[in-house]
């Protein structure tokens, strides 16, 4: 009898807990059906590439948030309605995220393998920029494991002026948007929840299934944003941050690579008074060719000519040449007009190389006098841990209300001399990135991402043109450009293209490189055409 009574009490407790969780949950609205725009991408091996059908979803922060029992805004402009949202839990119970009208409201369109993001879109209200994630299905983000792999995409930044950032990157979000770990999150990945990055952003409206109302302070400069008490932290691999003037790629490790919540200034990063007070590396180890002294490599009419589209290839090299190894190097190359373009070499005294390695990062931090938060949070090993867990692909377009994007394309900090190593990052004027100016002057700016591919090293591109597969062409002539010299290679009719894997323990593919490249041993597990 006692046991039966105890069991009944246990069941009642479970039922009450389930009811309580549901009644306090972050809700989903029904005013607008959520239909994700389709986007194809490819998985590649040395044998070729296969097309995968996917889709994209816009982040929850861009969505209409209204009451569950009607259409009253819970959030208007950059302020919460505190009569509806007096605290985080109540707000999550009373407010819902609704579906999105991607093209008309947010300026987001897809066609085949191409995603276009418009900067300013005016419908019933003005929308600025967007942030989207690649989906595996309607309720799950696509997860990428990039160790010993390369990631490739085509991009058109010709319409991105100073002050804008067309960013393509990876973050360690939960595949389901956090709905399994936080059952109060009923919206999940389908509605773009669960964002995190290495800045531990505090401008998110919902974190871990609850609202971010408590302590919310509307922004003085951004009519759509503010910050709350909570932030959302995780590792971040910036494959591409760029406009038509400057570009950078940057790993940002965290002490815990997966998503965690932080509190107030203990979050660190952009949104807190103590930038280095959190568990993530807000600065990263960046490779910006202009900042590294090569001012003629990237931009309109330069070696990588941003007047036209091009292909971006990023390779994640491990110490064992396998996906179970530890990240030791991140390499970058480009393909434009049928030419493979090696990343420019650093021209900064005391910092050598054209890829991100532990030695490069340590030397750069020392010479530039930057705080070495990269090493403090694990460096490449920390980034490796996040890549091993799997990361979500983010594609965005944004302007910068904190630093006017000067850290990407101008002199930063602005009080330092441009002749000081590390200060000059591009040719933009220090007044060019003010968001009010950018939004009013360049509302028609846009970025296009297309032809996304992931696969084994050397499998996602060749030198016969932008976005081709890794197999060599019998009619291709390979040309490798740098900013100071242009060398025609006169490729042979057969052989692997430059940077392809050509050997190593367990390698069963070709070991012959196209002329003038030779198969060069990197370690026992990996050889590459160089």
PDB file of C-alpha atoms in Angstrom, residues 244-390:
ATOM      1  CA  UNK A 244      34.789  44.277 -50.948  1.00  0.00           C
ATOM      2  CA  UNK A 245      37.733  45.965 -49.203  1.00  0.00           C
ATOM      3  CA  UNK A 246      39.031  43.569 -46.540  1.00  0.00           C
ATOM      4  CA  UNK A 247      38.724  39.983 -45.349  1.00  0.00           C
ATOM      5  CA  UNK A 248      39.792  37.872 -42.385  1.00  0.00           C
ATOM      6  CA  UNK A 249      39.455  34.292 -41.172  1.00  0.00           C
ATOM      7  CA  UNK A 250      39.713  33.630 -37.456  1.00  0.00           C
ATOM      8  CA  UNK A 251      39.400  30.712 -34.997  1.00  0.00           C
ATOM      9  CA  UNK A 252      37.921  31.556 -31.566  1.00  0.00           C
ATOM     10  CA  UNK A 253      38.217  28.733 -28.980  1.00  0.00           C
ATOM     11  CA  UNK A 254      36.348  28.545 -25.664  1.00  0.00           C
ATOM     12  CA  UNK A 255      37.097  26.707 -22.414  1.00  0.00           C
ATOM     13  CA  UNK A 256      33.922  24.698 -23.061  1.00  0.00           C
ATOM     14  CA  UNK A 257      33.452  24.364 -26.826  1.00  0.00           C
ATOM     15  CA  UNK A 258      29.708  23.651 -26.670  1.00  0.00           C
ATOM     16  CA  UNK A 259      26.997  26.187 -25.799  1.00  0.00           C
ATOM     17  CA  UNK A 260      26.872  27.532 -22.242  1.00  0.00           C
ATOM     18  CA  UNK A 261      25.021  30.427 -20.618  1.00  0.00           C
ATOM     19  CA  UNK A 262      26.886  33.271 -18.906  1.00  0.00           C
ATOM     20  CA  UNK A 263      25.891  36.150 -16.655  1.00  0.00           C
ATOM     21  CA  UNK A 264      26.380  39.922 -17.063  1.00  0.00           C
ATOM     22  CA  UNK A 265      29.985  41.144 -17.381  1.00  0.00           C
ATOM     23  CA  UNK A 266      31.241  37.650 -16.605  1.00  0.00           C
ATOM     24  CA  UNK A 267      30.345  36.891 -20.223  1.00  0.00           C
ATOM     25  CA  UNK A 268      33.246  38.969 -21.531  1.00  0.00           C
ATOM     26  CA  UNK A 269      33.370  39.849 -25.206  1.00  0.00           C
ATOM     27  CA  UNK A 270      31.834  42.748 -27.100  1.00  0.00           C
ATOM     28  CA  UNK A 271      28.764  43.081 -24.910  1.00  0.00           C
ATOM     29  CA  UNK A 272      30.500  43.386 -21.517  1.00  0.00           C
ATOM     30  CA  UNK A 273      32.716  45.910 -19.731  1.00  0.00           C
ATOM     31  CA  UNK A 274      35.420  43.270 -19.145  1.00  0.00           C
ATOM     32  CA  UNK A 275      36.239  42.010 -22.644  1.00  0.00           C
ATOM     33  CA  UNK A 276      38.470  39.205 -21.382  1.00  0.00           C
ATOM     34  CA  UNK A 277      36.392  38.247 -18.346  1.00  0.00           C
ATOM     35  CA  UNK A 278      34.585  35.292 -19.943  1.00  0.00           C
ATOM     36  CA  UNK A 279      35.308  31.696 -20.896  1.00  0.00           C
ATOM     37  CA  UNK A 280      35.754  32.363 -24.635  1.00  0.00           C
ATOM     38  CA  UNK A 281      38.386  34.069 -26.779  1.00  0.00           C
ATOM     39  CA  UNK A 282      36.745  37.223 -28.169  1.00  0.00           C
ATOM     40  CA  UNK A 283      39.722  38.248 -30.340  1.00  0.00           C
ATOM     41  CA  UNK A 284      40.783  34.988 -31.961  1.00  0.00           C
ATOM     42  CA  UNK A 285      43.861  34.569 -34.121  1.00  0.00           C
ATOM     43  CA  UNK A 286      43.026  36.375 -37.340  1.00  0.00           C
ATOM     44  CA  UNK A 287      44.610  36.332 -40.765  1.00  0.00           C
ATOM     45  CA  UNK A 288      43.722  39.515 -42.624  1.00  0.00           C
ATOM     46  CA  UNK A 289      46.097  39.906 -45.608  1.00  0.00           C
ATOM     47  CA  UNK A 290      46.069  43.713 -45.363  1.00  0.00           C
ATOM     48  CA  UNK A 291      46.779  43.612 -41.632  1.00  0.00           C
ATOM     49  CA  UNK A 292      49.608  41.177 -42.318  1.00  0.00           C
ATOM     50  CA  UNK A 293      51.235  43.747 -44.589  1.00  0.00           C
ATOM     51  CA  UNK A 294      50.110  42.702 -48.077  1.00  0.00           C
ATOM     52  CA  UNK A 295      48.050  45.688 -49.170  1.00  0.00           C
ATOM     53  CA  UNK A 296      47.696  44.595 -52.806  1.00  0.00           C
ATOM     54  CA  UNK A 297      46.291  41.102 -52.304  1.00  0.00           C
ATOM     55  CA  UNK A 298      42.526  41.519 -51.717  1.00  0.00           C
ATOM     56  CA  UNK A 299      40.119  44.161 -53.001  1.00  0.00           C
ATOM     57  CA  UNK A 300      38.786  45.738 -56.205  1.00  0.00           C
ATOM     58  CA  UNK A 301      41.255  45.078 -59.034  1.00  0.00           C
ATOM     59  CA  UNK A 302      43.756  43.327 -56.746  1.00  0.00           C
ATOM     60  CA  UNK A 303      45.119  39.764 -56.777  1.00  0.00           C
ATOM     61  CA  UNK A 304      41.815  38.477 -55.459  1.00  0.00           C
ATOM     62  CA  UNK A 305      39.568  40.850 -57.383  1.00  0.00           C
ATOM     63  CA  UNK A 306      36.417  41.579 -55.412  1.00  0.00           C
ATOM     64  CA  UNK A 307      34.727  43.095 -58.455  1.00  0.00           C
ATOM     65  CA  UNK A 308      33.920  39.500 -59.479  1.00  0.00           C
ATOM     66  CA  UNK A 309      32.851  36.314 -57.653  1.00  0.00           C
ATOM     67  CA  UNK A 310      35.512  33.844 -56.517  1.00  0.00           C
ATOM     68  CA  UNK A 311      35.891  30.571 -54.615  1.00  0.00           C
ATOM     69  CA  UNK A 312      37.164  30.390 -51.037  1.00  0.00           C
ATOM     70  CA  UNK A 313      38.817  27.156 -49.854  1.00  0.00           C
ATOM     71  CA  UNK A 314      39.672  26.550 -46.187  1.00  0.00           C
ATOM     72  CA  UNK A 315      41.593  23.429 -45.119  1.00  0.00           C
ATOM     73  CA  UNK A 316      41.775  22.038 -41.573  1.00  0.00           C
ATOM     74  CA  UNK A 317      45.032  20.107 -41.212  1.00  0.00           C
ATOM     75  CA  UNK A 318      45.555  17.709 -38.286  1.00  0.00           C
ATOM     76  CA  UNK A 319      48.696  16.256 -36.744  1.00  0.00           C
ATOM     77  CA  UNK A 320      47.809  12.726 -37.866  1.00  0.00           C
ATOM     78  CA  UNK A 321      46.296  13.517 -41.232  1.00  0.00           C
ATOM     79  CA  UNK A 322      43.029  11.979 -40.014  1.00  0.00           C
ATOM     80  CA  UNK A 323      39.721  13.230 -38.671  1.00  0.00           C
ATOM     81  CA  UNK A 324      40.635  11.905 -35.229  1.00  0.00           C
ATOM     82  CA  UNK A 325      43.788  14.025 -35.053  1.00  0.00           C
ATOM     83  CA  UNK A 326      44.289  17.431 -33.475  1.00  0.00           C
ATOM     84  CA  UNK A 327      44.110  20.632 -35.519  1.00  0.00           C
ATOM     85  CA  UNK A 328      47.569  22.049 -36.217  1.00  0.00           C
ATOM     86  CA  UNK A 329      47.022  24.368 -39.186  1.00  0.00           C
ATOM     87  CA  UNK A 330      44.264  26.232 -41.026  1.00  0.00           C
ATOM     88  CA  UNK A 331      45.092  26.938 -44.683  1.00  0.00           C
ATOM     89  CA  UNK A 332      43.403  29.279 -47.127  1.00  0.00           C
ATOM     90  CA  UNK A 333      43.427  29.511 -50.909  1.00  0.00           C
ATOM     91  CA  UNK A 334      41.231  31.052 -53.570  1.00  0.00           C
ATOM     92  CA  UNK A 335      40.143  30.158 -57.089  1.00  0.00           C
ATOM     93  CA  UNK A 336      39.194  32.917 -59.521  1.00  0.00           C
ATOM     94  CA  UNK A 337      38.951  32.839 -63.312  1.00  0.00           C
ATOM     95  CA  UNK A 338      40.450  29.345 -63.378  1.00  0.00           C
ATOM     96  CA  UNK A 339      43.494  30.298 -61.296  1.00  0.00           C
ATOM     97  CA  UNK A 340      44.392  28.885 -57.899  1.00  0.00           C
ATOM     98  CA  UNK A 341      45.578  31.786 -55.743  1.00  0.00           C
ATOM     99  CA  UNK A 342      47.684  31.012 -52.699  1.00  0.00           C
ATOM    100  CA  UNK A 343      47.016  33.007 -49.550  1.00  0.00           C
ATOM    101  CA  UNK A 344      49.417  35.919 -49.315  1.00  0.00           C
ATOM    102  CA  UNK A 345      52.449  35.583 -47.059  1.00  0.00           C
ATOM    103  CA  UNK A 346      52.841  37.803 -44.038  1.00  0.00           C
ATOM    104  CA  UNK A 347      55.062  40.816 -44.685  1.00  0.00           C
ATOM    105  CA  UNK A 348      55.208  41.787 -41.016  1.00  0.00           C
ATOM    106  CA  UNK A 349      58.699  41.521 -39.539  1.00  0.00           C
ATOM    107  CA  UNK A 350      58.769  38.788 -36.930  1.00  0.00           C
ATOM    108  CA  UNK A 351      55.617  37.050 -38.197  1.00  0.00           C
ATOM    109  CA  UNK A 352      56.048  34.553 -41.028  1.00  0.00           C
ATOM    110  CA  UNK A 353      53.746  32.264 -42.981  1.00  0.00           C
ATOM    111  CA  UNK A 354      50.474  32.342 -44.876  1.00  0.00           C
ATOM    112  CA  UNK A 355      48.389  30.041 -42.683  1.00  0.00           C
ATOM    113  CA  UNK A 356      47.184  29.907 -39.100  1.00  0.00           C
ATOM    114  CA  UNK A 357      49.452  27.815 -36.877  1.00  0.00           C
ATOM    115  CA  UNK A 358      50.388  27.995 -33.198  1.00  0.00           C
ATOM    116  CA  UNK A 359      53.693  29.670 -34.084  1.00  0.00           C
ATOM    117  CA  UNK A 360      51.995  32.214 -36.346  1.00  0.00           C
ATOM    118  CA  UNK A 361      49.456  33.127 -33.654  1.00  0.00           C
ATOM    119  CA  UNK A 362      52.046  33.489 -30.888  1.00  0.00           C
ATOM    120  CA  UNK A 363      54.293  35.646 -33.068  1.00  0.00           C
ATOM    121  CA  UNK A 364      51.408  37.824 -34.254  1.00  0.00           C
ATOM    122  CA  UNK A 365      50.163  38.492 -30.726  1.00  0.00           C
ATOM    123  CA  UNK A 366      53.656  39.451 -29.593  1.00  0.00           C
ATOM    124  CA  UNK A 367      54.513  41.709 -32.519  1.00  0.00           C
ATOM    125  CA  UNK A 368      51.100  43.441 -32.547  1.00  0.00           C
ATOM    126  CA  UNK A 369      51.023  43.777 -28.765  1.00  0.00           C
ATOM    127  CA  UNK A 370      47.599  42.120 -28.610  1.00  0.00           C
ATOM    128  CA  UNK A 371      46.241  40.307 -25.569  1.00  0.00           C
ATOM    129  CA  UNK A 372      46.801  36.606 -26.178  1.00  0.00           C
ATOM    130  CA  UNK A 373      43.364  35.346 -25.198  1.00  0.00           C
ATOM    131  CA  UNK A 374      43.668  32.812 -28.028  1.00  0.00           C
ATOM    132  CA  UNK A 375      46.296  30.751 -26.207  1.00  0.00           C
ATOM    133  CA  UNK A 376      44.605  31.358 -22.853  1.00  0.00           C
ATOM    134  CA  UNK A 377      41.491  29.542 -24.075  1.00  0.00           C
ATOM    135  CA  UNK A 378      43.218  26.602 -25.727  1.00  0.00           C
ATOM    136  CA  UNK A 379      44.497  27.915 -29.054  1.00  0.00           C
ATOM    137  CA  UNK A 380      44.235  25.526 -31.982  1.00  0.00           C
ATOM    138  CA  UNK A 381      43.687  22.583 -29.638  1.00  0.00           C
ATOM    139  CA  UNK A 382      40.661  24.358 -28.212  1.00  0.00           C
ATOM    140  CA  UNK A 383      39.365  25.025 -31.712  1.00  0.00           C
ATOM    141  CA  UNK A 384      40.039  21.384 -32.570  1.00  0.00           C
ATOM    142  CA  UNK A 385      37.805  20.232 -29.715  1.00  0.00           C
ATOM    143  CA  UNK A 386      34.906  22.251 -31.115  1.00  0.00           C
ATOM    144  CA  UNK A 387      35.452  21.011 -34.675  1.00  0.00           C
ATOM    145  CA  UNK A 388      35.479  17.429 -33.388  1.00  0.00           C
ATOM    146  CA  UNK A 389      32.098  17.922 -31.692  1.00  0.00           C
ATOM    147  CA  UNK A 390      30.466  19.230 -34.864  1.00  0.00           C
TER     148      UNK A 390
END
